[in-house]
JSON list of N, CA and C in Angstrom, two decimals:
[
{"chain": "A", "resi": 298, "resn": "MET", "atom": "N", "xyz": [83.23, 101.32, 99.72]},
{"chain": "A", "resi": 298, "resn": "MET", "atom": "CA", "xyz": [83.30, 100.68, 101.01]},
{"chain": "A", "resi": 298, "resn": "MET", "atom": "C", "xyz": [83.99, 99.32, 100.88]},
{"chain": "A", "resi": 299, "resn": "LYS", "atom": "N", "xyz": [83.63, 98.59, 99.85]},
{"chain": "A", "resi": 299, "resn": "LYS", "atom": "CA", "xyz": [84.21, 97.26, 99.64]},
{"chain": "A", "resi": 299, "resn": "LYS", "atom": "C", "xyz": [85.73, 97.35, 99.47]},
{"chain": "A", "resi": 300, "resn": "LEU", "atom": "N", "xyz": [86.19, 98.32, 98.71]},
{"chain": "A", "resi": 300, "resn": "LEU", "atom": "CA", "xyz": [87.63, 98.48, 98.49]},
{"chain": "A", "resi": 300, "resn": "LEU", "atom": "C", "xyz": [88.37, 98.76, 99.80]},
{"chain": "A", "resi": 301, "resn": "LYS", "atom": "N", "xyz": [87.79, 99.59, 100.63]},
{"chain": "A", "resi": 301, "resn": "LYS", "atom": "CA", "xyz": [88.44, 99.93, 101.90]},
{"chain": "A", "resi": 301, "resn": "LYS", "atom": "C", "xyz": [88.51, 98.72, 102.82]},
{"chain": "A", "resi": 302, "resn": "ILE", "atom": "N", "xyz": [87.45, 97.93, 102.88]},
{"chain": "A", "resi": 302, "resn": "ILE", "atom": "CA", "xyz": [87.45, 96.75, 103.74]},
{"chain": "A", "resi": 302, "resn": "ILE", "atom": "C", "xyz": [88.44, 95.72, 103.22]},
{"chain": "A", "resi": 303, "resn": "GLU", "atom": "N", "xyz": [88.48, 95.51, 101.91]},
{"chain": "A", "resi": 303, "resn": "GLU", "atom": "CA", "xyz": [89.44, 94.57, 101.34]},
{"chain": "A", "resi": 303, "resn": "GLU", "atom": "C", "xyz": [90.87, 94.99, 101.65]},
{"chain": "A", "resi": 304, "resn": "GLU", "atom": "N", "xyz": [91.16, 96.28, 101.52]},
{"chain": "A", "resi": 304, "resn": "GLU", "atom": "CA", "xyz": [92.50, 96.79, 101.80]},
{"chain": "A", "resi": 304, "resn": "GLU", "atom": "C", "xyz": [92.85, 96.58, 103.27]},
{"chain": "A", "resi": 305, "resn": "GLU", "atom": "N", "xyz": [91.90, 96.82, 104.15]},
{"chain": "A", "resi": 305, "resn": "GLU", "atom": "CA", "xyz": [92.13, 96.61, 105.58]},
{"chain": "A", "resi": 305, "resn": "GLU", "atom": "C", "xyz": [92.46, 95.15, 105.86]},
{"chain": "A", "resi": 306, "resn": "LEU", "atom": "N", "xyz": [91.72, 94.23, 105.26]},
{"chain": "A", "resi": 306, "resn": "LEU", "atom": "CA", "xyz": [91.96, 92.81, 105.49]},
{"chain": "A", "resi": 306, "resn": "LEU", "atom": "C", "xyz": [93.30, 92.36, 104.93]},
{"chain": "A", "resi": 307, "resn": "LYS", "atom": "N", "xyz": [93.69, 92.90, 103.77]},
{"chain": "A", "resi": 307, "resn": "LYS", "atom": "CA", "xyz": [95.00, 92.57, 103.20]},
{"chain": "A", "resi": 307, "resn": "LYS", "atom": "C", "xyz": [96.12, 93.03, 104.13]},
{"chain": "A", "resi": 308, "resn": "GLU", "atom": "N", "xyz": [95.98, 94.24, 104.67]},
{"chain": "A", "resi": 308, "resn": "GLU", "atom": "CA", "xyz": [96.99, 94.77, 105.57]},
{"chain": "A", "resi": 308, "resn": "GLU", "atom": "C", "xyz": [97.11, 93.95, 106.84]},
{"chain": "A", "resi": 309, "resn": "LEU", "atom": "N", "xyz": [95.98, 93.50, 107.36]},
{"chain": "A", "resi": 309, "resn": "LEU", "atom": "CA", "xyz": [96.01, 92.74, 108.59]},
{"chain": "A", "resi": 309, "resn": "LEU", "atom": "C", "xyz": [96.67, 91.38, 108.40]},
{"chain": "A", "resi": 310, "resn": "GLY", "atom": "N", "xyz": [96.37, 90.72, 107.29]},
{"chain": "A", "resi": 310, "resn": "GLY", "atom": "CA", "xyz": [96.95, 89.42, 107.00]},
{"chain": "A", "resi": 310, "resn": "GLY", "atom": "C", "xyz": [96.84, 88.49, 108.18]},
{"chain": "A", "resi": 311, "resn": "LEU", "atom": "N", "xyz": [97.94, 87.91, 108.58]},
{"chain": "A", "resi": 311, "resn": "LEU", "atom": "CA", "xyz": [97.95, 86.96, 109.69]},
{"chain": "A", "resi": 311, "resn": "LEU", "atom": "C", "xyz": [97.74, 87.64, 111.04]},
{"chain": "A", "resi": 312, "resn": "GLN", "atom": "N", "xyz": [97.92, 88.94, 111.09]},
{"chain": "A", "resi": 312, "resn": "GLN", "atom": "CA", "xyz": [97.69, 89.66, 112.34]},
{"chain": "A", "resi": 312, "resn": "GLN", "atom": "C", "xyz": [96.22, 89.56, 112.77]},
{"chain": "A", "resi": 313, "resn": "SER", "atom": "N", "xyz": [95.36, 89.26, 111.81]},
{"chain": "A", "resi": 313, "resn": "SER", "atom": "CA", "xyz": [93.93, 89.23, 112.11]},
{"chain": "A", "resi": 313, "resn": "SER", "atom": "C", "xyz": [93.56, 88.07, 113.02]},
{"chain": "A", "resi": 314, "resn": "THR", "atom": "N", "xyz": [94.49, 87.13, 113.26]},
{"chain": "A", "resi": 314, "resn": "THR", "atom": "CA", "xyz": [94.20, 86.04, 114.19]},
{"chain": "A", "resi": 314, "resn": "THR", "atom": "C", "xyz": [94.19, 86.53, 115.63]},
{"chain": "A", "resi": 315, "resn": "LYS", "atom": "N", "xyz": [94.83, 87.67, 115.87]},
{"chain": "A", "resi": 315, "resn": "LYS", "atom": "CA", "xyz": [94.80, 88.27, 117.20]},
{"chain": "A", "resi": 315, "resn": "LYS", "atom": "C", "xyz": [93.49, 89.04, 117.37]},
{"chain": "A", "resi": 316, "resn": "VAL", "atom": "N", "xyz": [93.08, 89.18, 118.57]},
{"chain": "A", "resi": 316, "resn": "VAL", "atom": "CA", "xyz": [91.84, 89.91, 118.84]},
{"chain": "A", "resi": 316, "resn": "VAL", "atom": "C", "xyz": [92.11, 91.41, 118.67]},
{"chain": "A", "resi": 317, "resn": "GLN", "atom": "N", "xyz": [91.45, 92.00, 117.70]},
{"chain": "A", "resi": 317, "resn": "GLN", "atom": "CA", "xyz": [91.56, 93.43, 117.47]},
{"chain": "A", "resi": 317, "resn": "GLN", "atom": "C", "xyz": [90.16, 93.98, 117.25]},
{"chain": "A", "resi": 318, "resn": "LYS", "atom": "N", "xyz": [89.88, 95.06, 117.89]},
{"chain": "A", "resi": 318, "resn": "LYS", "atom": "CA", "xyz": [88.57, 95.68, 117.72]},
{"chain": "A", "resi": 318, "resn": "LYS", "atom": "C", "xyz": [88.70, 96.79, 116.70]},
{"chain": "A", "resi": 319, "resn": "ARG", "atom": "N", "xyz": [88.13, 96.58, 115.55]},
{"chain": "A", "resi": 319, "resn": "ARG", "atom": "CA", "xyz": [88.11, 97.59, 114.50]},
{"chain": "A", "resi": 319, "resn": "ARG", "atom": "C", "xyz": [86.65, 97.87, 114.16]},
{"chain": "A", "resi": 320, "resn": "SER", "atom": "N", "xyz": [86.34, 99.11, 114.06]},
{"chain": "A", "resi": 320, "resn": "SER", "atom": "CA", "xyz": [84.97, 99.47, 113.69]},
{"chain": "A", "resi": 320, "resn": "SER", "atom": "C", "xyz": [84.92, 99.81, 112.20]},
{"chain": "A", "resi": 321, "resn": "LEU", "atom": "N", "xyz": [83.75, 99.68, 111.66]},
{"chain": "A", "resi": 321, "resn": "LEU", "atom": "CA", "xyz": [83.55, 100.06, 110.27]},
{"chain": "A", "resi": 321, "resn": "LEU", "atom": "C", "xyz": [83.88, 101.54, 110.10]},
{"chain": "A", "resi": 322, "resn": "TYR", "atom": "N", "xyz": [83.56, 102.34, 111.09]},
{"chain": "A", "resi": 322, "resn": "TYR", "atom": "CA", "xyz": [83.85, 103.76, 111.04]},
{"chain": "A", "resi": 322, "resn": "TYR", "atom": "C", "xyz": [85.35, 104.01, 110.89]},
{"chain": "A", "resi": 323, "resn": "SER", "atom": "N", "xyz": [86.17, 103.31, 111.67]},
{"chain": "A", "resi": 323, "resn": "SER", "atom": "CA", "xyz": [87.62, 103.52, 111.60]},
{"chain": "A", "resi": 323, "resn": "SER", "atom": "C", "xyz": [88.18, 103.08, 110.25]},
{"chain": "A", "resi": 324, "resn": "ILE", "atom": "N", "xyz": [87.61, 102.00, 109.70]},
{"chain": "A", "resi": 324, "resn": "ILE", "atom": "CA", "xyz": [88.04, 101.54, 108.38]},
{"chain": "A", "resi": 324, "resn": "ILE", "atom": "C", "xyz": [87.67, 102.57, 107.31]},
{"chain": "A", "resi": 325, "resn": "MET", "atom": "N", "xyz": [86.47, 103.12, 107.40]},
{"chain": "A", "resi": 325, "resn": "MET", "atom": "CA", "xyz": [86.00, 104.06, 106.38]},
{"chain": "A", "resi": 325, "resn": "MET", "atom": "C", "xyz": [86.72, 105.41, 106.45]},
{"chain": "A", "resi": 326, "resn": "GLN", "atom": "N", "xyz": [87.38, 105.71, 107.55]},
{"chain": "A", "resi": 326, "resn": "GLN", "atom": "CA", "xyz": [88.12, 106.97, 107.67]},
{"chain": "A", "resi": 326, "resn": "GLN", "atom": "C", "xyz": [89.44, 106.93, 106.92]},
{"chain": "A", "resi": 327, "resn": "ARG", "atom": "N", "xyz": [89.86, 105.75, 106.53]},
{"chain": "A", "resi": 327, "resn": "ARG", "atom": "CA", "xyz": [91.13, 105.61, 105.81]},
{"chain": "A", "resi": 327, "resn": "ARG", "atom": "C", "xyz": [90.94, 106.03, 104.35]},
{"chain": "A", "resi": 328, "resn": "PRO", "atom": "N", "xyz": [92.00, 106.47, 103.69]},
{"chain": "A", "resi": 328, "resn": "PRO", "atom": "CA", "xyz": [91.88, 106.86, 102.27]},
{"chain": "A", "resi": 328, "resn": "PRO", "atom": "C", "xyz": [91.66, 105.61, 101.40]},
{"chain": "A", "resi": 329, "resn": "LEU", "atom": "N", "xyz": [91.10, 105.84, 100.24]},
{"chain": "A", "resi": 329, "resn": "LEU", "atom": "CA", "xyz": [90.89, 104.74, 99.29]},
{"chain": "A", "resi": 329, "resn": "LEU", "atom": "C", "xyz": [92.23, 104.21, 98.80]},
{"chain": "A", "resi": 330, "resn": "PRO", "atom": "N", "xyz": [92.32, 102.90, 98.60]},
{"chain": "A", "resi": 330, "resn": "PRO", "atom": "CA", "xyz": [93.56, 102.34, 98.03]},
{"chain": "A", "resi": 330, "resn": "PRO", "atom": "C", "xyz": [93.67, 102.74, 96.56]},
{"chain": "A", "resi": 331, "resn": "GLN", "atom": "N", "xyz": [94.85, 102.57, 96.00]},
{"chain": "A", "resi": 331, "resn": "GLN", "atom": "CA", "xyz": [95.04, 102.85, 94.58]},
{"chain": "A", "resi": 331, "resn": "GLN", "atom": "C", "xyz": [94.14, 101.94, 93.75]},
{"chain": "A", "resi": 332, "resn": "ILE", "atom": "N", "xyz": [93.51, 102.50, 92.74]},
{"chain": "A", "resi": 332, "resn": "ILE", "atom": "CA", "xyz": [92.59, 101.72, 91.90]},
{"chain": "A", "resi": 332, "resn": "ILE", "atom": "C", "xyz": [93.31, 101.38, 90.60]},
{"chain": "A", "resi": 333, "resn": "ASP", "atom": "N", "xyz": [93.25, 100.10, 90.23]},
{"chain": "A", "resi": 333, "resn": "ASP", "atom": "CA", "xyz": [93.89, 99.68, 88.99]},
{"chain": "A", "resi": 333, "resn": "ASP", "atom": "C", "xyz": [93.02, 100.05, 87.78]},
{"chain": "A", "resi": 334, "resn": "ALA", "atom": "N", "xyz": [93.55, 99.87, 86.59]},
{"chain": "A", "resi": 334, "resn": "ALA", "atom": "CA", "xyz": [92.87, 100.28, 85.35]},
{"chain": "A", "resi": 334, "resn": "ALA", "atom": "C", "xyz": [91.56, 99.52, 85.15]},
{"chain": "A", "resi": 335, "resn": "VAL", "atom": "N", "xyz": [91.55, 98.24, 85.49]},
{"chain": "A", "resi": 335, "resn": "VAL", "atom": "CA", "xyz": [90.34, 97.43, 85.30]},
{"chain": "A", "resi": 335, "resn": "VAL", "atom": "C", "xyz": [89.21, 97.95, 86.20]},
{"chain": "A", "resi": 336, "resn": "THR", "atom": "N", "xyz": [89.53, 98.22, 87.46]},
{"chain": "A", "resi": 336, "resn": "THR", "atom": "CA", "xyz": [88.53, 98.73, 88.39]},
{"chain": "A", "resi": 336, "resn": "THR", "atom": "C", "xyz": [88.06, 100.11, 87.96]},
{"chain": "A", "resi": 337, "resn": "GLU", "atom": "N", "xyz": [88.98, 100.94, 87.51]},
{"chain": "A", "resi": 337, "resn": "GLU", "atom": "CA", "xyz": [88.63, 102.28, 87.04]},
{"chain": "A", "resi": 337, "resn": "GLU", "atom": "C", "xyz": [87.65, 102.20, 85.87]},
{"chain": "A", "resi": 338, "resn": "ALA", "atom": "N", "xyz": [87.90, 101.30, 84.93]},
{"chain": "A", "resi": 338, "resn": "ALA", "atom": "CA", "xyz": [87.01, 101.13, 83.77]},
{"chain": "A", "resi": 338, "resn": "ALA", "atom": "C", "xyz": [85.64, 100.63, 84.23]},
{"chain": "A", "resi": 339, "resn": "GLU", "atom": "N", "xyz": [85.62, 99.72, 85.19]},
{"chain": "A", "resi": 339, "resn": "GLU", "atom": "CA", "xyz": [84.35, 99.20, 85.70]},
{"chain": "A", "resi": 339, "resn": "GLU", "atom": "C", "xyz": [83.55, 100.30, 86.38]},
{"chain": "A", "resi": 340, "resn": "LEU", "atom": "N", "xyz": [84.22, 101.13, 87.17]},
{"chain": "A", "resi": 340, "resn": "LEU", "atom": "CA", "xyz": [83.54, 102.24, 87.84]},
{"chain": "A", "resi": 340, "resn": "LEU", "atom": "C", "xyz": [82.98, 103.24, 86.83]},
{"chain": "A", "resi": 341, "resn": "ALA", "atom": "N", "xyz": [83.73, 103.50, 85.77]},
{"chain": "A", "resi": 341, "resn": "ALA", "atom": "CA", "xyz": [83.27, 104.42, 84.73]},
{"chain": "A", "resi": 341, "resn": "ALA", "atom": "C", "xyz": [82.03, 103.87, 84.02]},
{"chain": "A", "resi": 342, "resn": "SER", "atom": "N", "xyz": [82.02, 102.57, 83.72]},
{"chain": "A", "resi": 342, "resn": "SER", "atom": "CA", "xyz": [80.87, 101.98, 83.05]},
{"chain": "A", "resi": 342, "resn": "SER", "atom": "C", "xyz": [79.65, 101.97, 83.96]},
{"chain": "A", "resi": 343, "resn": "LEU", "atom": "N", "xyz": [79.86, 101.72, 85.26]},
{"chain": "A", "resi": 343, "resn": "LEU", "atom": "CA", "xyz": [78.74, 101.75, 86.20]},
{"chain": "A", "resi": 343, "resn": "LEU", "atom": "C", "xyz": [78.16, 103.16, 86.32]},
{"chain": "A", "resi": 344, "resn": "GLU", "atom": "N", "xyz": [79.05, 104.14, 86.36]},
{"chain": "A", "resi": 344, "resn": "GLU", "atom": "CA", "xyz": [78.57, 105.53, 86.44]},
{"chain": "A", "resi": 344, "resn": "GLU", "atom": "C", "xyz": [77.75, 105.89, 85.21]},
{"chain": "A", "resi": 345, "resn": "GLN", "atom": "N", "xyz": [78.20, 105.44, 84.05]},
{"chain": "A", "resi": 345, "resn": "GLN", "atom": "CA", "xyz": [77.47, 105.70, 82.82]},
{"chain": "A", "resi": 345, "resn": "GLN", "atom": "C", "xyz": [76.10, 105.02, 82.85]},
{"chain": "A", "resi": 346, "resn": "LEU", "atom": "N", "xyz": [76.03, 103.80, 83.34]},
{"chain": "A", "resi": 346, "resn": "LEU", "atom": "CA", "xyz": [74.75, 103.10, 83.45]},
{"chain": "A", "resi": 346, "resn": "LEU", "atom": "C", "xyz": [73.80, 103.83, 84.38]},
{"chain": "A", "resi": 347, "resn": "PHE", "atom": "N", "xyz": [74.31, 104.30, 85.50]},
{"chain": "A", "resi": 347, "resn": "PHE", "atom": "CA", "xyz": [73.46, 105.04, 86.44]},
{"chain": "A", "resi": 347, "resn": "PHE", "atom": "C", "xyz": [72.95, 106.34, 85.82]},
{"chain": "A", "resi": 348, "resn": "GLN", "atom": "N", "xyz": [73.79, 107.01, 85.06]},
{"chain": "A", "resi": 348, "resn": "GLN", "atom": "CA", "xyz": [73.36, 108.24, 84.40]},
{"chain": "A", "resi": 348, "resn": "GLN", "atom": "C", "xyz": [72.28, 107.95, 83.37]},
{"chain": "A", "resi": 349, "resn": "GLN", "atom": "N", "xyz": [72.43, 106.87, 82.62]},
{"chain": "A", "resi": 349, "resn": "GLN", "atom": "CA", "xyz": [71.43, 106.49, 81.62]},
{"chain": "A", "resi": 349, "resn": "GLN", "atom": "C", "xyz": [70.12, 106.10, 82.27]},
{"chain": "A", "resi": 350, "resn": "SER", "atom": "N", "xyz": [70.18, 105.35, 83.35]},
{"chain": "A", "resi": 350, "resn": "SER", "atom": "CA", "xyz": [68.94, 104.92, 84.02]},
{"chain": "A", "resi": 350, "resn": "SER", "atom": "C", "xyz": [68.23, 106.12, 84.64]},
{"chain": "A", "resi": 351, "resn": "GLY", "atom": "N", "xyz": [68.97, 107.14, 85.04]},
{"chain": "A", "resi": 351, "resn": "GLY", "atom": "CA", "xyz": [68.37, 108.33, 85.60]},
{"chain": "A", "resi": 351, "resn": "GLY", "atom": "C", "xyz": [67.60, 109.14, 84.57]},
{"chain": "A", "resi": 352, "resn": "GLN", "atom": "N", "xyz": [67.95, 109.01, 83.30]},
{"chain": "A", "resi": 352, "resn": "GLN", "atom": "CA", "xyz": [67.26, 109.73, 82.23]},
{"chain": "A", "resi": 352, "resn": "GLN", "atom": "C", "xyz": [65.86, 109.17, 81.99]},
{"chain": "A", "resi": 353, "resn": "TYR", "atom": "N", "xyz": [65.65, 107.91, 82.32]},
{"chain": "A", "resi": 353, "resn": "TYR", "atom": "CA", "xyz": [64.37, 107.26, 82.06]},
{"chain": "A", "resi": 353, "resn": "TYR", "atom": "C", "xyz": [63.38, 107.45, 83.19]},
{"chain": "A", "resi": 354, "resn": "ASN", "atom": "N", "xyz": [63.81, 107.95, 84.32]},
{"chain": "A", "resi": 354, "resn": "ASN", "atom": "CA", "xyz": [62.92, 108.11, 85.47]},
{"chain": "A", "resi": 354, "resn": "ASN", "atom": "C", "xyz": [62.28, 109.46, 85.49]}
]
């Protein structure tokens, strides 16, 4: 969700000074932006942590 909102804000740039009604729903319907290697590695490590924590429950 955070990635999609950040991408939306980057695209809007200075246009965001105009009044535009955007809903969270419309933002979330957009495809995910390209993920760089650092973000991909972070997501992989988080997934691994969640899998490990699930083993202890």
